[in-house]
Amino acid sequence: MARVYINPNQTLDIYKNGSILVPAHQSHITIKNVSLALVKVSGYWASLVGDYTLYNSIKIYPGRSEIFVPPPNLIYYYKVTATNLASYLNAEIEVEVGSNNNPLF
């Protein structure tokens, strides 16, 4: 588990994975908001050539945990960003990669 601190109105890459050789499935990511600020988490994928494309995003309210589900298909590049939506509060999140391979259980 990693703890990430985000300044007001700041966006950070919290996970990045990819390979030019072989596309792969990506891990689920569990994110817990342990601050008072609202945090938006967004996932982006990219093919072998081209820019990142938004796949999905969720808002994580203070004190809540969410499982961020990656695209189901094989992809070359994947990244997840976290944005602090508060204009005056610092945000703090806990990130765990691959903590739950099946979000239904």
Short mmCIF file of N, CA and C in Angstrom, two decimals:
data_model
loop_
_atom_site.label_atom_id
_atom_site.label_comp_id
_atom_site.label_asym_id
_atom_site.label_seq_id
_atom_site.Cartn_x
_atom_site.Cartn_y
_atom_site.Cartn_z
N MET A 1 0.84 -1.18 0.00
CA MET A 1 0.00 0.00 0.00
C MET A 1 0.89 1.24 0.00
N ALA A 2 0.49 2.20 -0.80
CA ALA A 2 1.21 3.47 -0.86
C ALA A 2 0.28 4.59 -0.42
N ARG A 3 0.83 5.55 0.25
CA ARG A 3 0.08 6.73 0.67
C ARG A 3 0.48 7.88 -0.23
N VAL A 4 -0.51 8.56 -0.81
CA VAL A 4 -0.25 9.64 -1.76
C VAL A 4 -0.90 10.91 -1.24
N TYR A 5 -0.14 12.00 -1.25
CA TYR A 5 -0.63 13.31 -0.84
C TYR A 5 -0.80 14.18 -2.08
N ILE A 6 -1.95 14.85 -2.17
CA ILE A 6 -2.26 15.66 -3.36
C ILE A 6 -2.64 17.07 -2.91
N ASN A 7 -1.98 18.06 -3.47
CA ASN A 7 -2.28 19.46 -3.17
C ASN A 7 -3.63 19.85 -3.77
N PRO A 8 -4.22 20.96 -3.30
CA PRO A 8 -5.49 21.43 -3.86
C PRO A 8 -5.40 21.63 -5.38
N ASN A 9 -6.42 21.17 -6.08
CA ASN A 9 -6.54 21.30 -7.55
C ASN A 9 -5.38 20.67 -8.32
N GLN A 10 -4.70 19.72 -7.74
CA GLN A 10 -3.56 19.07 -8.38
C GLN A 10 -3.96 17.68 -8.89
N THR A 11 -3.35 17.26 -10.01
CA THR A 11 -3.54 15.92 -10.56
C THR A 11 -2.19 15.21 -10.59
N LEU A 12 -2.18 13.97 -10.10
CA LEU A 12 -0.95 13.16 -10.08
C LEU A 12 -1.20 11.81 -10.73
N ASP A 13 -0.17 11.27 -11.39
CA ASP A 13 -0.21 9.88 -11.85
C ASP A 13 0.03 9.00 -10.63
N ILE A 14 -0.91 8.11 -10.31
CA ILE A 14 -0.72 7.23 -9.15
C ILE A 14 -0.37 5.81 -9.57
N TYR A 15 -0.55 5.49 -10.86
CA TYR A 15 -0.19 4.17 -11.36
C TYR A 15 0.06 4.29 -12.86
N LYS A 16 1.11 3.64 -13.32
CA LYS A 16 1.44 3.65 -14.74
C LYS A 16 2.07 2.31 -15.08
N ASN A 17 1.60 1.68 -16.17
CA ASN A 17 2.13 0.38 -16.55
C ASN A 17 1.99 0.24 -18.06
N GLY A 18 2.95 -0.42 -18.67
CA GLY A 18 2.85 -0.64 -20.10
C GLY A 18 4.07 -1.34 -20.66
N SER A 19 3.89 -1.85 -21.87
CA SER A 19 4.97 -2.53 -22.56
C SER A 19 4.76 -2.37 -24.05
N ILE A 20 5.82 -2.02 -24.74
CA ILE A 20 5.74 -1.87 -26.19
C ILE A 20 5.74 -3.24 -26.87
N LEU A 21 6.17 -4.28 -26.17
CA LEU A 21 6.29 -5.61 -26.77
C LEU A 21 5.02 -6.42 -26.72
N VAL A 22 4.38 -6.47 -25.56
CA VAL A 22 3.24 -7.37 -25.37
C VAL A 22 2.11 -6.63 -24.65
N PRO A 23 0.91 -6.60 -25.22
CA PRO A 23 -0.22 -6.03 -24.48
C PRO A 23 -0.58 -6.96 -23.32
N ALA A 24 -1.15 -6.40 -22.27
CA ALA A 24 -1.44 -7.20 -21.08
C ALA A 24 -2.71 -6.72 -20.40
N HIS A 25 -3.25 -7.59 -19.53
CA HIS A 25 -4.35 -7.19 -18.66
C HIS A 25 -3.76 -6.40 -17.50
N GLN A 26 -4.53 -5.47 -16.96
CA GLN A 26 -4.05 -4.63 -15.87
C GLN A 26 -4.72 -5.04 -14.56
N SER A 27 -4.09 -4.68 -13.46
CA SER A 27 -4.59 -5.04 -12.13
C SER A 27 -5.68 -4.08 -11.67
N HIS A 28 -6.55 -4.59 -10.79
CA HIS A 28 -7.50 -3.72 -10.11
C HIS A 28 -6.73 -2.89 -9.09
N ILE A 29 -7.25 -1.74 -8.77
CA ILE A 29 -6.59 -0.85 -7.81
C ILE A 29 -7.61 -0.46 -6.75
N THR A 30 -7.26 -0.67 -5.48
CA THR A 30 -8.11 -0.23 -4.38
C THR A 30 -7.60 1.11 -3.89
N ILE A 31 -8.51 2.08 -3.80
CA ILE A 31 -8.15 3.43 -3.39
C ILE A 31 -9.04 3.84 -2.23
N LYS A 32 -8.42 4.31 -1.16
CA LYS A 32 -9.16 4.80 0.01
C LYS A 32 -8.85 6.27 0.21
N ASN A 33 -9.88 7.08 0.32
CA ASN A 33 -9.71 8.51 0.58
C ASN A 33 -9.69 8.71 2.10
N VAL A 34 -8.55 9.07 2.65
CA VAL A 34 -8.41 9.24 4.10
C VAL A 34 -8.33 10.72 4.47
N SER A 35 -8.82 11.59 3.61
CA SER A 35 -8.79 13.03 3.87
C SER A 35 -10.22 13.57 3.85
N LEU A 36 -10.34 14.89 3.99
CA LEU A 36 -11.65 15.54 3.93
C LEU A 36 -11.97 16.09 2.54
N ALA A 37 -11.04 15.96 1.60
CA ALA A 37 -11.22 16.49 0.25
C ALA A 37 -11.80 15.42 -0.68
N LEU A 38 -12.62 15.84 -1.61
CA LEU A 38 -13.15 14.95 -2.64
C LEU A 38 -12.07 14.68 -3.68
N VAL A 39 -11.90 13.41 -4.05
CA VAL A 39 -10.85 13.02 -5.00
C VAL A 39 -11.50 12.34 -6.20
N LYS A 40 -11.05 12.70 -7.39
CA LYS A 40 -11.50 12.06 -8.63
C LYS A 40 -10.36 11.20 -9.16
N VAL A 41 -10.65 9.93 -9.46
CA VAL A 41 -9.66 9.00 -9.99
C VAL A 41 -10.08 8.65 -11.41
N SER A 42 -9.13 8.75 -12.35
CA SER A 42 -9.41 8.51 -13.76
C SER A 42 -8.42 7.49 -14.32
N GLY A 43 -8.93 6.59 -15.17
CA GLY A 43 -8.09 5.60 -15.82
C GLY A 43 -8.00 5.87 -17.31
N TYR A 44 -6.79 5.75 -17.86
CA TYR A 44 -6.54 6.02 -19.28
C TYR A 44 -5.81 4.83 -19.89
N TRP A 45 -6.13 4.50 -21.13
CA TRP A 45 -5.42 3.45 -21.85
C TRP A 45 -4.88 4.04 -23.14
N ALA A 46 -3.86 3.37 -23.69
CA ALA A 46 -3.29 3.80 -24.97
C ALA A 46 -2.89 2.57 -25.77
N SER A 47 -3.04 2.69 -27.07
CA SER A 47 -2.60 1.62 -27.97
C SER A 47 -1.10 1.77 -28.20
N LEU A 48 -0.59 0.97 -29.08
CA LEU A 48 0.85 0.99 -29.36
C LEU A 48 1.30 2.37 -29.84
N VAL A 49 0.49 3.01 -30.66
CA VAL A 49 0.78 4.38 -31.10
C VAL A 49 -0.46 5.23 -30.81
N GLY A 50 -0.24 6.46 -30.40
CA GLY A 50 -1.35 7.35 -30.13
C GLY A 50 -1.35 7.85 -28.70
N ASP A 51 -2.29 8.72 -28.42
CA ASP A 51 -2.40 9.34 -27.10
C ASP A 51 -3.26 8.49 -26.17
N TYR A 52 -3.21 8.86 -24.88
CA TYR A 52 -4.05 8.20 -23.89
C TYR A 52 -5.51 8.60 -24.10
N THR A 53 -6.41 7.64 -23.87
CA THR A 53 -7.84 7.85 -23.99
C THR A 53 -8.48 7.54 -22.65
N LEU A 54 -9.38 8.41 -22.20
CA LEU A 54 -10.08 8.19 -20.93
C LEU A 54 -10.94 6.94 -21.03
N TYR A 55 -10.77 6.03 -20.05
CA TYR A 55 -11.59 4.81 -20.00
C TYR A 55 -12.74 4.98 -19.01
N ASN A 56 -12.43 5.38 -17.78
CA ASN A 56 -13.46 5.61 -16.78
C ASN A 56 -12.92 6.52 -15.68
N SER A 57 -13.84 7.04 -14.88
CA SER A 57 -13.43 7.85 -13.73
C SER A 57 -14.49 7.71 -12.64
N ILE A 58 -14.04 7.87 -11.41
CA ILE A 58 -14.95 7.82 -10.26
C ILE A 58 -14.56 8.91 -9.28
N LYS A 59 -15.53 9.35 -8.49
CA LYS A 59 -15.25 10.28 -7.40
C LYS A 59 -15.25 9.48 -6.11
N ILE A 60 -14.24 9.72 -5.29
CA ILE A 60 -14.13 9.01 -4.02
C ILE A 60 -14.32 10.02 -2.90
N TYR A 61 -15.39 9.85 -2.17
CA TYR A 61 -15.73 10.78 -1.10
C TYR A 61 -14.90 10.49 0.15
N PRO A 62 -14.75 11.48 1.02
CA PRO A 62 -13.94 11.29 2.24
C PRO A 62 -14.38 10.06 3.04
N GLY A 63 -13.39 9.27 3.46
CA GLY A 63 -13.64 8.09 4.26
C GLY A 63 -14.08 6.86 3.49
N ARG A 64 -14.23 6.97 2.19
CA ARG A 64 -14.70 5.86 1.37
C ARG A 64 -13.56 5.14 0.68
N SER A 65 -13.78 3.87 0.38
CA SER A 65 -12.85 3.06 -0.43
C SER A 65 -13.57 2.62 -1.69
N GLU A 66 -12.84 2.58 -2.78
CA GLU A 66 -13.41 2.14 -4.06
C GLU A 66 -12.41 1.22 -4.75
N ILE A 67 -12.92 0.26 -5.51
CA ILE A 67 -12.08 -0.59 -6.35
C ILE A 67 -12.16 -0.04 -7.76
N PHE A 68 -11.02 0.35 -8.30
CA PHE A 68 -10.96 0.92 -9.64
C PHE A 68 -10.68 -0.21 -10.62
N VAL A 69 -11.61 -0.44 -11.53
CA VAL A 69 -11.54 -1.57 -12.45
C VAL A 69 -10.92 -1.13 -13.78
N PRO A 70 -9.88 -1.83 -14.25
CA PRO A 70 -9.23 -1.48 -15.52
C PRO A 70 -10.03 -2.00 -16.71
N PRO A 71 -9.65 -1.61 -17.92
CA PRO A 71 -10.31 -2.16 -19.11
C PRO A 71 -10.17 -3.68 -19.16
N PRO A 72 -11.19 -4.39 -19.67
CA PRO A 72 -11.14 -5.86 -19.69
C PRO A 72 -10.24 -6.44 -20.78
N ASN A 73 -9.92 -5.65 -21.79
CA ASN A 73 -9.15 -6.16 -22.92
C ASN A 73 -7.65 -5.96 -22.72
N LEU A 74 -6.86 -6.58 -23.56
CA LEU A 74 -5.41 -6.41 -23.53
C LEU A 74 -5.07 -5.01 -24.04
N ILE A 75 -4.20 -4.31 -23.32
CA ILE A 75 -3.78 -2.98 -23.74
C ILE A 75 -2.27 -2.83 -23.57
N TYR A 76 -1.71 -1.91 -24.33
CA TYR A 76 -0.27 -1.67 -24.28
C TYR A 76 0.12 -0.76 -23.12
N TYR A 77 -0.62 0.32 -22.94
CA TYR A 77 -0.27 1.28 -21.89
C TYR A 77 -1.51 1.62 -21.08
N TYR A 78 -1.30 1.81 -19.77
CA TYR A 78 -2.40 2.12 -18.86
C TYR A 78 -1.88 3.03 -17.76
N LYS A 79 -2.66 4.05 -17.42
CA LYS A 79 -2.28 4.89 -16.29
C LYS A 79 -3.53 5.33 -15.55
N VAL A 80 -3.34 5.60 -14.26
CA VAL A 80 -4.41 6.06 -13.40
C VAL A 80 -3.96 7.36 -12.75
N THR A 81 -4.82 8.38 -12.80
CA THR A 81 -4.51 9.66 -12.18
C THR A 81 -5.49 9.93 -11.05
N ALA A 82 -5.05 10.74 -10.09
CA ALA A 82 -5.91 11.18 -9.00
C ALA A 82 -5.89 12.70 -8.98
N THR A 83 -7.07 13.30 -8.87
CA THR A 83 -7.21 14.75 -8.85
C THR A 83 -7.89 15.16 -7.56
N ASN A 84 -7.28 16.11 -6.85
CA ASN A 84 -7.89 16.70 -5.67
C ASN A 84 -8.86 17.78 -6.15
N LEU A 85 -10.15 17.59 -5.93
CA LEU A 85 -11.16 18.53 -6.41
C LEU A 85 -11.38 19.71 -5.47
N ALA A 86 -10.76 19.68 -4.30
CA ALA A 86 -10.90 20.79 -3.36
C ALA A 86 -9.95 21.92 -3.74
N SER A 87 -10.38 23.14 -3.49
CA SER A 87 -9.54 24.29 -3.83
C SER A 87 -8.69 24.76 -2.65
N TYR A 88 -8.93 24.22 -1.45
CA TYR A 88 -8.18 24.69 -0.29
C TYR A 88 -7.74 23.57 0.66
N LEU A 89 -8.19 22.34 0.46
CA LEU A 89 -7.81 21.22 1.33
C LEU A 89 -6.82 20.30 0.63
N ASN A 90 -5.85 19.80 1.37
CA ASN A 90 -4.97 18.76 0.83
C ASN A 90 -5.70 17.43 0.89
N ALA A 91 -5.41 16.57 -0.08
CA ALA A 91 -6.03 15.24 -0.11
C ALA A 91 -4.97 14.19 0.21
N GLU A 92 -5.44 13.10 0.79
CA GLU A 92 -4.56 11.98 1.11
C GLU A 92 -5.31 10.70 0.77
N ILE A 93 -4.66 9.86 -0.05
CA ILE A 93 -5.28 8.59 -0.44
C ILE A 93 -4.31 7.45 -0.18
N GLU A 94 -4.88 6.26 0.03
CA GLU A 94 -4.09 5.04 0.14
C GLU A 94 -4.38 4.20 -1.10
N VAL A 95 -3.32 3.75 -1.76
CA VAL A 95 -3.45 3.03 -3.03
C VAL A 95 -2.84 1.64 -2.88
N GLU A 96 -3.61 0.62 -3.28
CA GLU A 96 -3.11 -0.75 -3.26
C GLU A 96 -3.39 -1.38 -4.62
N VAL A 97 -2.34 -1.80 -5.31
CA VAL A 97 -2.46 -2.36 -6.66
C VAL A 97 -2.59 -3.87 -6.59
N GLY A 98 -3.54 -4.40 -7.36
CA GLY A 98 -3.71 -5.85 -7.43
C GLY A 98 -4.27 -6.46 -6.18
N SER A 99 -4.96 -5.67 -5.38
CA SER A 99 -5.46 -6.18 -4.11
C SER A 99 -6.70 -7.05 -4.26
N ASN A 100 -7.39 -6.93 -5.40
CA ASN A 100 -8.60 -7.71 -5.60
C ASN A 100 -8.73 -8.00 -7.09
N ASN A 101 -8.45 -9.22 -7.51
CA ASN A 101 -8.51 -9.56 -8.93
C ASN A 101 -9.93 -9.70 -9.44
N ASN A 102 -10.87 -9.91 -8.56
CA ASN A 102 -12.26 -10.00 -8.96
C ASN A 102 -13.07 -9.03 -8.10
N PRO A 103 -13.56 -7.93 -8.68
CA PRO A 103 -14.24 -6.92 -7.87
C PRO A 103 -15.59 -7.38 -7.33
N LEU A 104 -16.08 -8.54 -7.76
CA LEU A 104 -17.37 -9.03 -7.28
C LEU A 104 -17.27 -9.75 -5.95
N PHE A 105 -16.06 -10.09 -5.53
CA PHE A 105 -15.89 -10.83 -4.27
C PHE A 105 -15.13 -10.02 -3.26
#
